[in-house]
Structures are given as C-alpha cells and as structure tokens.
Amino acid sequence: MADNNFDAISKKLNNISRRDFMKFCTVMAASMGLPLEVAPQIAEAVTSPKRPPVIWLSGQGCTGCTESLLRPTHPSLEHLILDLISLDYNETLNVGAGHQAEEAMRQSIEANSKQFILVVEGAIPTRDGGVYCMVGGRPFMEIVRETADKAAAVIAIGSCASWGGIAAAEPNPTGATGAPEFLVGKPVVSIPGCPPNGYNFLSTVLHYLTFKKLPDLDAKGRPKFAYGRLIHENCERRPHFDAGRFATQFGDDGHRQGFCLYKLGCKGPQTYANCPSILFNEVGGGAWPVGTGHPCFGCTEQGVGFAMPLHEQADLKFITPAADHAPVTSDRGGGVSAAAAALIGAGVGVAAGAAAMTARRLAEADKNDDGGEAS
Amino acid sequence: MTARKPLGGEVLSKPFKILLAVALVGLLFIGKRFLFGIGSVSGMNDGYPWGIWIALDVVVGTAFACGGYSLAFLIYVFKKGEYSPLLRPALLTSLFGYTLAGFSVLVDLGRYWQAYNIVLPRYSNLHSVMFEVALCIACYVLVLWIEVTPAFLERFNKTELQARLNRVLFFFVAMGLLLPSMHQSSLGTLILMAGYKLSPLWRTGFLPMLFLLSAITMGYAVVIVESCFSSVGFRRPLEKELLEKISSFMPWVLLFYLLVRIEDVNLRGYLPLAFAGDSKGNLFLLENILLGLPMLLLFSPAYRKRRMILFLAAFSIMLGGALYRFNTYITGFDPGNGWHYFPTGPEIMVTFGFLAMELLGYLWLVRKLPILADLSRPARAGG
Amino acid sequence: MRIGRRDFLKMTATGGLALACAPTLAQGRPHHDLPPAAVGILYDATLCVGCQACMVACKQANEMEVEPGQGEPLWDAPRDLSARTLNIIKRYENGDGAVKDRAENGYSFVKRHCMHCLDPACVSACPVSALTKDPASGIVGYNEKACIGCRYCQVACPYNIPKFQWDSTTPKIVKCQLCSHLVAKGGISACCKVCPTGASLFGPVEGLLAEAKRRLHMEEGKSYDFPVASLASGQVQSHRAGRYLEHIYGENEAGGSQVLLLSGVPFTSLGLPELPEQSFVEVADGIQYAIYKGMVYPLVLLGGLIYIIRKRVSTTGPAQSGGEEGV
C-alpha cells in the first residue's frame, strides 16, 4: 500500500504500527479461510481512499449487533473499523440526530447511488402497513425497500435481519420478516446470530472491498467461511459426544467435567455457525455458550433459535461413528424361539407317529402272511 | 397295461382338514413375507443366506420327489414294465414335490418379480451353476406336468388327445430322465462354491456324484414309503413283490454310495473329525448310520420279504438322505465371524405349509384321477 | 437276483467312470489376469488410527442410512458390514491392548469391504449376471434390475461381503462398488479421499502392489514418505515405518483381489480368512465345465435315452416298451 495512504490512516489510529496493521489484515484473511497471502490485498483495499460508504439501517432490533461490532477489545481497531468502512449512517453511532441526520443519509445515498453497502439490523415488520416500526415518521419497510433499490450490496446482520429472529417468534404478531425474504429478488447476504461475532460481518465487508465481490455464500445467503459447518462439527466437546459422555443435569458430575451438553438440549447439531472457532469478545478460550457450560440454543438458525424449546434434544443431521469400534467377531443370528422348538417337536412327533402306526399295521400284515395268507 | 382308476371316497377326511389348516397358516406367513420382507418371517441372515426354505423345501424336497425319476429308469431304460403300477402315484408325488419346491423358491427369492430374468439372454450367466439348476428344475416341472397329463386325459376320456400325446411322450420321458440327473448332481456342485465355509466332512469334488446317488436312492425309498402309507392309509393291499424287487438292488447302490462317501473323507484325511464328538461329527455319523443300517437289513432276502422291515428301512434311507443334504446346506455350513442360524416359528410354518399343500394335492388328485392301480382288474399274471 | 446284479454292474461301471473323472474335473480353469485399468485400494493397518472418517465418507458418498447398532440412535455404530454399511473399521484387541500392531497384548484396526477379486465368486455364481466385473477397471458392480434376490452370491463370496436387505419388500444386494460413480468422473473412492494418514490408498493395482512391496522393505522405525489419498495425488505424509507381516493379503488369496492389505498382526486375527491360491470358483466351475461345456454330454445322454426308450424290447417277457404305451 502507498506509504502516504498508510501514514494518513496510522495518524488517525493512534499511530498504529505497520506491523500491527498487517497483523489485523492477516487475522481477517484467516477468519475467512483465505490464504494468508491475500493479507496485503486486504491492506491495499482498506487503505484505498476510494472505498464505498456503508449505510446502516436499524429496524425491529435490540442494537445488539451494533454492540457486537464494538466489542473487539482493541480501541484502535474500533476506530479503524468505523473509519475504514466509512460508516455514513448508523442511528446508534451517529453524532447528529433528527432531520439533519436523515438529510445526511439521503445525500450520501444520492452521491453513492449503486455503490454503497446497505446493512440492515433488526427485523422488518410488515403487518398493518408496517406501523410497528416507524423511523422519522415513515414505516421502516418503506425505508428499507427504497434504500435497497439503490444499494450495490445488501447485508443483513443478526438473526432478526436475516430471518426475523426473536421478533418473528410464534405467533409473530407484527409480521416481522428478515431482509432476504422482504427484498425478494435482490441478493442479500445474511450474517445471522444473536448477536453474530463481529468478525463475521467485518470479514464479509472487507472481502467485498478487496475482491469487489462477496465471499462464497450458502443457499441461505450466509458466507460459507462462517456458516459452512455445524457447531457440532467444530465443538471442543465433540469427543465427549462421540464417547457417550453427557451432562444430564446442570451442576452434575458430567457438567462439572465439561461433558457434552447434547442431553441438556444443545442445538449444536442443527446450527450452522463458527462460534467454537472464533469465540466472542477476545477473552481467550471457552468464551462461547457451550464453553461456559450452557447448551447452544441455535440463535443463527431459523426454526431452531427462538422456535425450539431450549431443552428439547436436537436432530442430528449427520450421524457419525461413535468413539468405539466394532470387534472383529461378534455373535449374531441364531437363537431358538419357543415357537420354533415347539413346531419342530410337533413335526417330529407327527412323522414318528405316522411311521410307527404304519410300521405296526405292516407288521400285522406280515404276521397274517406267516399265518399262510397272501395279501 | 396297468388299469388304473380314481380311488374315490371322501376328500374332506379328518387328516385332510388338518392339513388344510396347516396349509392356511403357512399361506398366512407367506403373505407376511411378501408384505413385510423376508426378514419379518424368517431367521435367515447375512451369515446364513439360505435357510430351511432352500435346504428342506428345495434340496431335500426335490430329492423326495425323485420317485418318478428313479422308477422311470427301471421302467423305460431297464425295461422293467412290471413296475408300472407304482409309476403314476410316484409321478404325482414328484409333481407336487417339484412344483412346491418351485413355489418355495419364489417365496425365497428376494426380487421374485424379476425371476424371469433368468431366461432372458441379456442376463443369463451360462457360467453359473445356479443358472443351470434353476432352468433345469423349471423345465422338469413342465415335463412332470406333461407326464401326469395322461391321467387327466384318461379321466375325461380324451382318447384322441391321449393317443397323440403318447406318440411324443417318449421325448418327455427322456427329458424326465436327463433333467433330474443334471440338476440333482448340480445341487451338489452348487454348495461346493461355498469353499471353506463348508465343513471338510462334506466338502468334496464328489458332491455332484453323491447328490445324484442320494437322489436316486431316496427316490426308491420314497416309492416304498409312499406305497406303504397309501396301503395303510387307504386300506389297500401293498405291492409287496414289486417293492421287494426294488429293495433288492437298493443296498448295492447304498453300498457304493457309502464307500465313496466315507473313503473320500478318509483319503482327504478328515475322518477323525467324524469322531470329534461335536455336532458336525455326530451328524456325519448319524447321516451315514441312517443309510448304513437299512443297507445291511436289505441285503438279507428274508428281511426284504417283511413289509415292516421294508418300510422302516426305506424310511430310514429317506431320513439319512435328507440329513445328508440338510447337513451339506445348513449344519455343515459355517461362514465364521460369529454368525448363527436357527429357523423361526413362522419360517417353519411356511415349510410345513408347503408340505401340507403337497399332501393335500396328492390326497385330492389320487381320489379324483386314475392314479392308483385298479385292483378289480388284474393287470397281468403273477404279481 | 440276477437282474439285481446286472443292474449293479451297470451302475458300478458308470460310477467308476465318474470316479476316474473326478480328480481331473476338480482341476478347474485358468487364473484370471489384472484388467488393463485395474484400480484398487491398499489398506495399511499400521497407518490406520481408527478415526472412522472413511466410514462417514462412504455413507455420504453412497447415500447410505445410519446404523445405530446396539446403542442409542445417536451414532452410526454398525458391528459389521450390512445392507446399510458398505465399509467398516473393526478393532482387534488382545490382552491389555497396549501396543498398536502387535498381536499379543496389542491392538490393530482393519478395514473391511468388497475385495473386488480378480476371479469373483459372486460374478460366477450369479445366474442373472447382476454382479459383473468391469472389463477395464475391474470394479465388481451390482445391477438391481437384473438381480432376482437368490443370494447365491452371499453363499459364494469367501469374504462374506454381499449383504441383503432382509427387511425390505424390494430387497437388494448391497456391497462396496469402489465408488465407481466417482471413479467414472475421474475421482477416487470416498474412503481414500478422506483418509488422513494414507492408510487407505487408491490407485492402479500394479502401482499399489509396488508400493506394498516398498513398505515391506522398509526399516522399522525409520521415517519414510507415504502417499496419501491416491498414488497420483502428490500428497505425502511422513511416518515412521511399523513392523509389517511379510505378506500382502489379497495378492494371491482366492486368485488375487484388487484390494490389498498390509498388517502388523496376523490377518486371521483381523477376520480375514486364510484362502488357497486357487479360488473355490475355479473348482466348482471346473466341474461344471467338464460336464456341461457346450452341452455335449447332456445332449449325448439325451440321445442315448431317447434311443433306449423308443427301442422295442423283445427278450424280457412281461416288460413293455415305454414308447407307445405311454405313462
């Protein structure tokens, strides 16, 4: 990257060293499962002055996703991120408010039409004309549709924006809908989770900035690098599952020893996410629900999170071998049933009886013969 | 020419009704097999893919049905026409034995609806022993039906048709001698493919010959046993002289069989296994004793004159031959790796059911068709 | 009595002839050679760590159901190959099972599936050619459209590989087909693709034999490169060579097979039967050919029988000819 660009950034960010910056880019590359060689490319894109802005709309949500973005514990990075992605509008983080803020957003949208990234946080209520979420006097659903039409890419952050989340839990009185379902026909990237790990969002955005295209997405529009595997397939407690070691009650022996939480209702087997790999809040190992001893409740998955009871046992999508092995030889088959034995006995009896009776009659005929009569 | 006439009398006798009940229960379980799969009724498994439906119904059953075959040799090849009175009853037994063995196969086949594949040139595997056995048995069933047709024609007085059939009957009789020779010996070759899974007490290159010989001896034994049951059951005199004659050469055949059987095991060095005291050894001994004892009895002319001895000897030969075949297919077969097999109750009921159907068919037709000799008109002088 | 003896002599003559023929009948027919593009698997028990990834991959690639075995339905834990399991890892254990690949007080793994024999008993046995050996790759495949479900293949296979769907109304025979659907597209079998240590190695059989021989010449304890996934993959793993039994199982057993095994413990302990070089197929088929080749003997016999039956008899008194009189 050009020296003067980096210098400008570095000054803004408490004079972050070049080395630390590269480290950050490398971490971003690694979290996306990309080869480390792309780190310089990421660095290049991030420091380019021609990066597109991000418009962040908040709907029926708790703002947890925004908070999650702020949690990475490096203050310099917080600024780095917000500055680097040129967050032009975010209700939580805006300095201004009211009509001026709205006007600023409209100008940004006009100036960067078809170039900006739209991020949607929170669900979009659709019932009764969308009155259940009004922003600046207008229904949120109108704002989303209008803005999405002009965006280059749409990202739905959090489960609520991805598929409705907690707002859409039975009986869904407000008609809360996720952005992909609402913006039919427009490609929407989903970063579900409640909240999702901030890095899942960051990596996606940086991928776009660097390579001018979105990372590989699955059928639900979720980046595969983060949502490509079940929690069950990445969990550090999986060996306990395979070996049949389960906690059956909170606080029991198994629970204390960190055994698998499947029997307590862990939805890991049905939930696609990378929580066990990248954890949360950068406080070290075990910083995710299962690691702390609570079963996963499937916050990223529609139909699982906020739908299935917390302690209901999950369905296993892929059933894999247990930790033990079959012995070379095992006894199978055979076993004499009472019915079989009885029938055989009966059959033998009938045959023997018939033979005995016939033999006796024939013996009589023989005896008659001896008495002189042919027969 | 032997005059024959239907036995007449009440078909629905008490034994008939009991057999009917057994057959119905068998049919019920056959229905279950078709609705829910073979595993829902039988105890067969991947270690023992063949159970009593093959070993008893087909392998032993067809041997029991070799009465017609064995008699045909005497009557048509050795020209001993005096045995004719015994032929039709034996053919009837053969007919039902083989036809029901065929039905047993259809019940046992997993993909029975594709059974016709065996005659399609696209699929036929001429190298396969099973192919030859299956086609042979299928053809033989047809031949048997044709050989029994004269009885039907006689009953319905179709003399014209009868005469026409008689002109070509020689061909079917010849086939009726060729086909069982082929498939009965091939039944032996069939199990030889099992290789080491078959115990060395039974595994030998002589299996085809031994199976053929056992079929022939069992055929004669069945003729005797069947005549005795008929005589006692229907209260008719026994064709003692004919049976005496048959039993005169049976012991020679048995002697030859036992010599080959036992010397073969000995030459291969496995005779000590027979005395090991385990189930296989004991069954080997039993099977040969059941053949050896009657052989010794039948060597004596005086014993051959006794009806009771004839019957018991023949019965023992039937059991011995059946046990030989059963041992070759089930008890001598051990796939290793912890597999066991024992038939289930429903499986046994299916076998009993088929056996009952065989007896029912025989009992019915013997009364309705001219099968048994007409005793009111002596066929020829002497006898 | 005279008649009895004559008949006996007739029988002895034919029987003696059969006796004389029997030894030659059993000689069988010639060995089969490797097909031109024969592919197979080399399984090295000393490299296998029992991870069972090959079992998972196999089930996924072939869309097989799981088999809970005796336990709760949380795992796929078959005890043996079955209609739902084409490939299984089993464990041999002796005594305290402390040392890997040692027969006494040791343990070892073994991978069982179809051996894709060079002279497959199942192919010869099947009356409707439902099991066929691909003329190029040598893979023994199954065609359910031909199969009649007679299960003769199960009786014939010396390794007890083909399994049957006992509980189905439309049962099939089930066995490993070396992922022929993947091989046809230029891929390799799923089990080898996923094996992390290279214990399960795919490749042309000649190459695998050479690789196996190379391993038998390795010095125990020294580090060598072992190919992973397939001989052509280019991937290698470095391992220390274990102690091998000086025998490549499958090179000659029952005429040879395209799946080969190497082990540190006796193969019989791993459930692999000790088999002679001449397959039982050869023996049984040899007899069949001798008797039925070209249907010559049967037709001759038929001709003879027809002649005898039609011949009018004049000598033996009350006997009648069979031809005109009928049955």
PDB file of N, CA and C in Angstrom, chain B residues 156-224:
ATOM      1  N   PHE B 156     -60.974 -87.816 -18.273  1.00  0.00           N
ATOM      2  CA  PHE B 156     -62.005 -87.125 -19.030  1.00  0.00           C
ATOM      3  C   PHE B 156     -62.211 -87.742 -20.414  1.00  0.00           C
ATOM      4  N   ASN B 157     -61.676 -88.954 -20.560  1.00  0.00           N
ATOM      5  CA  ASN B 157     -61.933 -89.752 -21.755  1.00  0.00           C
ATOM      6  C   ASN B 157     -61.538 -89.063 -23.055  1.00  0.00           C
ATOM      7  N   LYS B 158     -60.454 -88.374 -23.017  1.00  0.00           N
ATOM      8  CA  LYS B 158     -59.983 -87.724 -24.246  1.00  0.00           C
ATOM      9  C   LYS B 158     -59.034 -88.668 -24.973  1.00  0.00           C
ATOM     10  N   THR B 159     -59.588 -89.739 -25.529  1.00  0.00           N
ATOM     11  CA  THR B 159     -58.739 -90.793 -26.097  1.00  0.00           C
ATOM     12  C   THR B 159     -57.929 -90.289 -27.280  1.00  0.00           C
ATOM     13  N   GLU B 160     -58.522 -89.394 -28.072  1.00  0.00           N
ATOM     14  CA  GLU B 160     -57.787 -88.863 -29.228  1.00  0.00           C
ATOM     15  C   GLU B 160     -56.525 -88.140 -28.783  1.00  0.00           C
ATOM     16  N   LEU B 161     -56.732 -87.192 -27.877  1.00  0.00           N
ATOM     17  CA  LEU B 161     -55.600 -86.437 -27.359  1.00  0.00           C
ATOM     18  C   LEU B 161     -54.577 -87.363 -26.729  1.00  0.00           C
ATOM     19  N   GLN B 162     -55.115 -88.365 -26.027  1.00  0.00           N
ATOM     20  CA  GLN B 162     -54.240 -89.299 -25.344  1.00  0.00           C
ATOM     21  C   GLN B 162     -53.311 -89.975 -26.338  1.00  0.00           C
ATOM     22  N   ALA B 163     -53.911 -90.432 -27.455  1.00  0.00           N
ATOM     23  CA  ALA B 163     -53.109 -91.146 -28.461  1.00  0.00           C
ATOM     24  C   ALA B 163     -52.036 -90.228 -29.033  1.00  0.00           C
ATOM     25  N   ARG B 164     -52.446 -88.970 -29.294  1.00  0.00           N
ATOM     26  CA  ARG B 164     -51.474 -88.040 -29.870  1.00  0.00           C
ATOM     27  C   ARG B 164     -50.332 -87.786 -28.895  1.00  0.00           C
ATOM     28  N   LEU B 165     -50.682 -87.637 -27.624  1.00  0.00           N
ATOM     29  CA  LEU B 165     -49.662 -87.380 -26.608  1.00  0.00           C
ATOM     30  C   LEU B 165     -48.707 -88.550 -26.512  1.00  0.00           C
ATOM     31  N   ASN B 166     -49.279 -89.739 -26.552  1.00  0.00           N
ATOM     32  CA  ASN B 166     -48.440 -90.928 -26.409  1.00  0.00           C
ATOM     33  C   ASN B 166     -47.374 -91.009 -27.486  1.00  0.00           C
ATOM     34  N   ARG B 167     -47.689 -90.457 -28.658  1.00  0.00           N
ATOM     35  CA  ARG B 167     -46.702 -90.564 -29.743  1.00  0.00           C
ATOM     36  C   ARG B 167     -45.454 -89.745 -29.438  1.00  0.00           C
ATOM     37  N   VAL B 168     -45.617 -88.615 -28.731  1.00  0.00           N
ATOM     38  CA  VAL B 168     -44.437 -87.785 -28.442  1.00  0.00           C
ATOM     39  C   VAL B 168     -43.943 -87.926 -27.013  1.00  0.00           C
ATOM     40  N   LEU B 169     -44.655 -88.731 -26.245  1.00  0.00           N
ATOM     41  CA  LEU B 169     -44.314 -88.824 -24.829  1.00  0.00           C
ATOM     42  C   LEU B 169     -42.882 -89.291 -24.592  1.00  0.00           C
ATOM     43  N   PHE B 170     -42.356 -90.098 -25.517  1.00  0.00           N
ATOM     44  CA  PHE B 170     -41.012 -90.642 -25.306  1.00  0.00           C
ATOM     45  C   PHE B 170     -39.990 -89.531 -25.074  1.00  0.00           C
ATOM     46  N   PHE B 171     -40.204 -88.406 -25.795  1.00  0.00           N
ATOM     47  CA  PHE B 171     -39.242 -87.308 -25.669  1.00  0.00           C
ATOM     48  C   PHE B 171     -39.269 -86.735 -24.257  1.00  0.00           C
ATOM     49  N   PHE B 172     -40.501 -86.569 -23.740  1.00  0.00           N
ATOM     50  CA  PHE B 172     -40.608 -86.006 -22.403  1.00  0.00           C
ATOM     51  C   PHE B 172     -40.114 -86.984 -21.347  1.00  0.00           C
ATOM     52  N   VAL B 173     -40.339 -88.269 -21.609  1.00  0.00           N
ATOM     53  CA  VAL B 173     -39.804 -89.254 -20.669  1.00  0.00           C
ATOM     54  C   VAL B 173     -38.283 -89.180 -20.653  1.00  0.00           C
ATOM     55  N   ALA B 174     -37.691 -89.060 -21.835  1.00  0.00           N
ATOM     56  CA  ALA B 174     -36.228 -88.953 -21.903  1.00  0.00           C
ATOM     57  C   ALA B 174     -35.749 -87.714 -21.162  1.00  0.00           C
ATOM     58  N   MET B 175     -36.448 -86.582 -21.378  1.00  0.00           N
ATOM     59  CA  MET B 175     -36.105 -85.359 -20.649  1.00  0.00           C
ATOM     60  C   MET B 175     -36.274 -85.566 -19.154  1.00  0.00           C
ATOM     61  N   GLY B 176     -37.330 -86.340 -18.812  1.00  0.00           N
ATOM     62  CA  GLY B 176     -37.592 -86.592 -17.405  1.00  0.00           C
ATOM     63  C   GLY B 176     -36.517 -87.449 -16.758  1.00  0.00           C
ATOM     64  N   LEU B 177     -35.674 -88.067 -17.581  1.00  0.00           N
ATOM     65  CA  LEU B 177     -34.547 -88.810 -17.035  1.00  0.00           C
ATOM     66  C   LEU B 177     -33.275 -87.978 -17.064  1.00  0.00           C
ATOM     67  N   LEU B 178     -33.177 -87.138 -18.089  1.00  0.00           N
ATOM     68  CA  LEU B 178     -31.978 -86.312 -18.218  1.00  0.00           C
ATOM     69  C   LEU B 178     -31.954 -85.190 -17.198  1.00  0.00           C
ATOM     70  N   LEU B 179     -33.072 -84.455 -17.126  1.00  0.00           N
ATOM     71  CA  LEU B 179     -33.084 -83.225 -16.323  1.00  0.00           C
ATOM     72  C   LEU B 179     -32.765 -83.459 -14.846  1.00  0.00           C
ATOM     73  N   PRO B 180     -33.417 -84.432 -14.192  1.00  0.00           N
ATOM     74  CA  PRO B 180     -33.061 -84.607 -12.781  1.00  0.00           C
ATOM     75  C   PRO B 180     -31.625 -85.058 -12.603  1.00  0.00           C
ATOM     76  N   SER B 181     -31.102 -85.852 -13.562  1.00  0.00           N
ATOM     77  CA  SER B 181     -29.694 -86.237 -13.451  1.00  0.00           C
ATOM     78  C   SER B 181     -28.837 -84.992 -13.418  1.00  0.00           C
ATOM     79  N   MET B 182     -29.204 -84.019 -14.254  1.00  0.00           N
ATOM     80  CA  MET B 182     -28.424 -82.795 -14.306  1.00  0.00           C
ATOM     81  C   MET B 182     -28.567 -81.979 -13.034  1.00  0.00           C
ATOM     82  N   HIS B 183     -29.810 -81.669 -12.666  1.00  0.00           N
ATOM     83  CA  HIS B 183     -29.898 -80.714 -11.565  1.00  0.00           C
ATOM     84  C   HIS B 183     -29.664 -81.333 -10.212  1.00  0.00           C
ATOM     85  N   GLN B 184     -29.957 -82.615 -10.047  1.00  0.00           N
ATOM     86  CA  GLN B 184     -29.676 -83.184  -8.738  1.00  0.00           C
ATOM     87  C   GLN B 184     -28.177 -83.228  -8.489  1.00  0.00           C
ATOM     88  N   SER B 185     -27.418 -83.539  -9.521  1.00  0.00           N
ATOM     89  CA  SER B 185     -25.972 -83.520  -9.304  1.00  0.00           C
ATOM     90  C   SER B 185     -25.489 -82.080  -9.151  1.00  0.00           C
ATOM     91  N   SER B 186     -26.085 -81.166  -9.885  1.00  0.00           N
ATOM     92  CA  SER B 186     -25.652 -79.767  -9.776  1.00  0.00           C
ATOM     93  C   SER B 186     -25.983 -79.167  -8.423  1.00  0.00           C
ATOM     94  N   LEU B 187     -26.999 -79.700  -7.766  1.00  0.00           N
ATOM     95  CA  LEU B 187     -27.278 -79.209  -6.417  1.00  0.00           C
ATOM     96  C   LEU B 187     -26.064 -79.457  -5.533  1.00  0.00           C
ATOM     97  N   GLY B 188     -25.333 -80.511  -5.870  1.00  0.00           N
ATOM     98  CA  GLY B 188     -24.110 -80.752  -5.118  1.00  0.00           C
ATOM     99  C   GLY B 188     -23.036 -79.739  -5.490  1.00  0.00           C
ATOM    100  N   THR B 189     -22.867 -79.518  -6.792  1.00  0.00           N
ATOM    101  CA  THR B 189     -21.858 -78.553  -7.251  1.00  0.00           C
ATOM    102  C   THR B 189     -22.164 -77.162  -6.707  1.00  0.00           C
ATOM    103  N   LEU B 190     -23.444 -76.881  -6.553  1.00  0.00           N
ATOM    104  CA  LEU B 190     -23.885 -75.557  -6.103  1.00  0.00           C
ATOM    105  C   LEU B 190     -23.241 -75.180  -4.781  1.00  0.00           C
ATOM    106  N   ILE B 191     -23.288 -76.095  -3.819  1.00  0.00           N
ATOM    107  CA  ILE B 191     -22.813 -75.739  -2.487  1.00  0.00           C
ATOM    108  C   ILE B 191     -21.286 -75.839  -2.428  1.00  0.00           C
ATOM    109  N   LEU B 192     -20.691 -76.449  -3.441  1.00  0.00           N
ATOM    110  CA  LEU B 192     -19.240 -76.549  -3.459  1.00  0.00           C
ATOM    111  C   LEU B 192     -18.597 -75.173  -3.541  1.00  0.00           C
ATOM    112  N   MET B 193     -19.324 -74.232  -4.130  1.00  0.00           N
ATOM    113  CA  MET B 193     -18.802 -72.868  -4.265  1.00  0.00           C
ATOM    114  C   MET B 193     -18.586 -72.214  -2.913  1.00  0.00           C
ATOM    115  N   ALA B 194     -19.212 -72.759  -1.888  1.00  0.00           N
ATOM    116  CA  ALA B 194     -19.059 -72.151  -0.567  1.00  0.00           C
ATOM    117  C   ALA B 194     -17.647 -72.324  -0.029  1.00  0.00           C
ATOM    118  N   GLY B 195     -16.907 -73.207  -0.652  1.00  0.00           N
ATOM    119  CA  GLY B 195     -15.496 -73.330  -0.286  1.00  0.00           C
ATOM    120  C   GLY B 195     -15.276 -73.713   1.164  1.00  0.00           C
ATOM    121  N   TYR B 196     -14.408 -72.952   1.834  1.00  0.00           N
ATOM    122  CA  TYR B 196     -14.021 -73.326   3.184  1.00  0.00           C
ATOM    123  C   TYR B 196     -15.178 -73.211   4.160  1.00  0.00           C
ATOM    124  N   LYS B 197     -16.246 -72.514   3.749  1.00  0.00           N
ATOM    125  CA  LYS B 197     -17.389 -72.350   4.657  1.00  0.00           C
ATOM    126  C   LYS B 197     -18.098 -73.689   4.843  1.00  0.00           C
ATOM    127  N   LEU B 198     -17.872 -74.608   3.914  1.00  0.00           N
ATOM    128  CA  LEU B 198     -18.469 -75.928   4.070  1.00  0.00           C
ATOM    129  C   LEU B 198     -17.463 -76.824   4.771  1.00  0.00           C
ATOM    130  N   SER B 199     -17.904 -77.516   5.797  1.00  0.00           N
ATOM    131  CA  SER B 199     -17.009 -78.362   6.576  1.00  0.00           C
ATOM    132  C   SER B 199     -16.378 -79.441   5.711  1.00  0.00           C
ATOM    133  N   PRO B 200     -15.107 -79.777   5.955  1.00  0.00           N
ATOM    134  CA  PRO B 200     -14.442 -80.793   5.132  1.00  0.00           C
ATOM    135  C   PRO B 200     -15.109 -82.160   5.181  1.00  0.00           C
ATOM    136  N   LEU B 201     -16.003 -82.366   6.174  1.00  0.00           N
ATOM    137  CA  LEU B 201     -16.722 -83.643   6.198  1.00  0.00           C
ATOM    138  C   LEU B 201     -17.713 -83.730   5.036  1.00  0.00           C
ATOM    139  N   TRP B 202     -18.042 -82.582   4.456  1.00  0.00           N
ATOM    140  CA  TRP B 202     -18.999 -82.596   3.353  1.00  0.00           C
ATOM    141  C   TRP B 202     -18.425 -82.028   2.063  1.00  0.00           C
ATOM    142  N   ARG B 203     -17.342 -81.248   2.202  1.00  0.00           N
ATOM    143  CA  ARG B 203     -16.826 -80.559   1.034  1.00  0.00           C
ATOM    144  C   ARG B 203     -15.907 -81.480   0.232  1.00  0.00           C
ATOM    145  N   THR B 204     -16.365 -81.846  -0.964  1.00  0.00           N
ATOM    146  CA  THR B 204     -15.563 -82.723  -1.799  1.00  0.00           C
ATOM    147  C   THR B 204     -15.930 -82.520  -3.250  1.00  0.00           C
ATOM    148  N   GLY B 205     -15.005 -82.822  -4.151  1.00  0.00           N
ATOM    149  CA  GLY B 205     -15.292 -82.748  -5.576  1.00  0.00           C
ATOM    150  C   GLY B 205     -16.308 -83.795  -6.002  1.00  0.00           C
ATOM    151  N   PHE B 206     -16.567 -84.766  -5.121  1.00  0.00           N
ATOM    152  CA  PHE B 206     -17.546 -85.803  -5.435  1.00  0.00           C
ATOM    153  C   PHE B 206     -18.977 -85.394  -5.120  1.00  0.00           C
ATOM    154  N   LEU B 207     -19.144 -84.158  -4.632  1.00  0.00           N
ATOM    155  CA  LEU B 207     -20.502 -83.743  -4.271  1.00  0.00           C
ATOM    156  C   LEU B 207     -21.524 -83.977  -5.380  1.00  0.00           C
ATOM    157  N   PRO B 208     -21.220 -83.643  -6.632  1.00  0.00           N
ATOM    158  CA  PRO B 208     -22.247 -83.880  -7.658  1.00  0.00           C
ATOM    159  C   PRO B 208     -22.644 -85.357  -7.727  1.00  0.00           C
ATOM    160  N   MET B 209     -21.668 -86.218  -7.702  1.00  0.00           N
ATOM    161  CA  MET B 209     -21.994 -87.641  -7.818  1.00  0.00           C
ATOM    162  C   MET B 209     -22.770 -88.126  -6.596  1.00  0.00           C
ATOM    163  N   LEU B 210     -22.332 -87.694  -5.408  1.00  0.00           N
ATOM    164  CA  LEU B 210     -23.008 -88.139  -4.193  1.00  0.00           C
ATOM    165  C   LEU B 210     -24.437 -87.636  -4.139  1.00  0.00           C
ATOM    166  N   PHE B 211     -24.647 -86.388  -4.610  1.00  0.00           N
ATOM    167  CA  PHE B 211     -26.000 -85.864  -4.611  1.00  0.00           C
ATOM    168  C   PHE B 211     -26.868 -86.640  -5.587  1.00  0.00           C
ATOM    169  N   LEU B 212     -26.306 -87.004  -6.713  1.00  0.00           N
ATOM    170  CA  LEU B 212     -27.084 -87.758  -7.696  1.00  0.00           C
ATOM    171  C   LEU B 212     -27.453 -89.125  -7.128  1.00  0.00           C
ATOM    172  N   LEU B 213     -26.487 -89.779  -6.526  1.00  0.00           N
ATOM    173  CA  LEU B 213     -26.760 -91.089  -5.950  1.00  0.00           C
ATOM    174  C   LEU B 213     -27.782 -90.998  -4.824  1.00  0.00           C
ATOM    175  N   SER B 214     -27.646 -89.968  -3.998  1.00  0.00           N
ATOM    176  CA  SER B 214     -28.602 -89.854  -2.892  1.00  0.00           C
ATOM    177  C   SER B 214     -29.996 -89.591  -3.438  1.00  0.00           C
ATOM    178  N   ALA B 215     -30.083 -88.836  -4.545  1.00  0.00           N
ATOM    179  CA  ALA B 215     -31.400 -88.580  -5.142  1.00  0.00           C
ATOM    180  C   ALA B 215     -32.009 -89.896  -5.633  1.00  0.00           C
ATOM    181  N   ILE B 216     -31.187 -90.715  -6.262  1.00  0.00           N
ATOM    182  CA  ILE B 216     -31.699 -91.972  -6.800  1.00  0.00           C
ATOM    183  C   ILE B 216     -32.167 -92.895  -5.664  1.00  0.00           C
ATOM    184  N   THR B 217     -31.320 -93.041  -4.642  1.00  0.00           N
ATOM    185  CA  THR B 217     -31.720 -93.937  -3.548  1.00  0.00           C
ATOM    186  C   THR B 217     -32.927 -93.393  -2.818  1.00  0.00           C
ATOM    187  N   MET B 218     -32.965 -92.090  -2.614  1.00  0.00           N
ATOM    188  CA  MET B 218     -34.115 -91.526  -1.928  1.00  0.00           C
ATOM    189  C   MET B 218     -35.365 -91.696  -2.776  1.00  0.00           C
ATOM    190  N   GLY B 219     -35.197 -91.634  -4.099  1.00  0.00           N
ATOM    191  CA  GLY B 219     -36.341 -91.833  -4.978  1.00  0.00           C
ATOM    192  C   GLY B 219     -36.964 -93.202  -4.741  1.00  0.00           C
ATOM    193  N   TYR B 220     -36.132 -94.234  -4.731  1.00  0.00           N
ATOM    194  CA  TYR B 220     -36.658 -95.586  -4.490  1.00  0.00           C
ATOM    195  C   TYR B 220     -37.241 -95.699  -3.094  1.00  0.00           C
ATOM    196  N   ALA B 221     -36.568 -95.095  -2.129  1.00  0.00           N
ATOM    197  CA  ALA B 221     -37.059 -95.160  -0.750  1.00  0.00           C
ATOM    198  C   ALA B 221     -38.428 -94.515  -0.645  1.00  0.00           C
ATOM    199  N   VAL B 222     -38.605 -93.394  -1.344  1.00  0.00           N
ATOM    200  CA  VAL B 222     -39.889 -92.706  -1.290  1.00  0.00           C
ATOM    201  C   VAL B 222     -40.989 -93.565  -1.915  1.00  0.00           C
ATOM    202  N   VAL B 223     -40.637 -94.241  -3.000  1.00  0.00           N
ATOM    203  CA  VAL B 223     -41.638 -95.102  -3.630  1.00  0.00           C
ATOM    204  C   VAL B 223     -42.135 -96.135  -2.622  1.00  0.00           C
ATOM    205  N   ILE B 224     -41.194 -96.733  -1.893  1.00  0.00           N
ATOM    206  CA  ILE B 224     -41.575 -97.756  -0.913  1.00  0.00           C
ATOM    207  C   ILE B 224     -42.397 -97.138   0.209  1.00  0.00           C
TER     208      ILE B 224
END
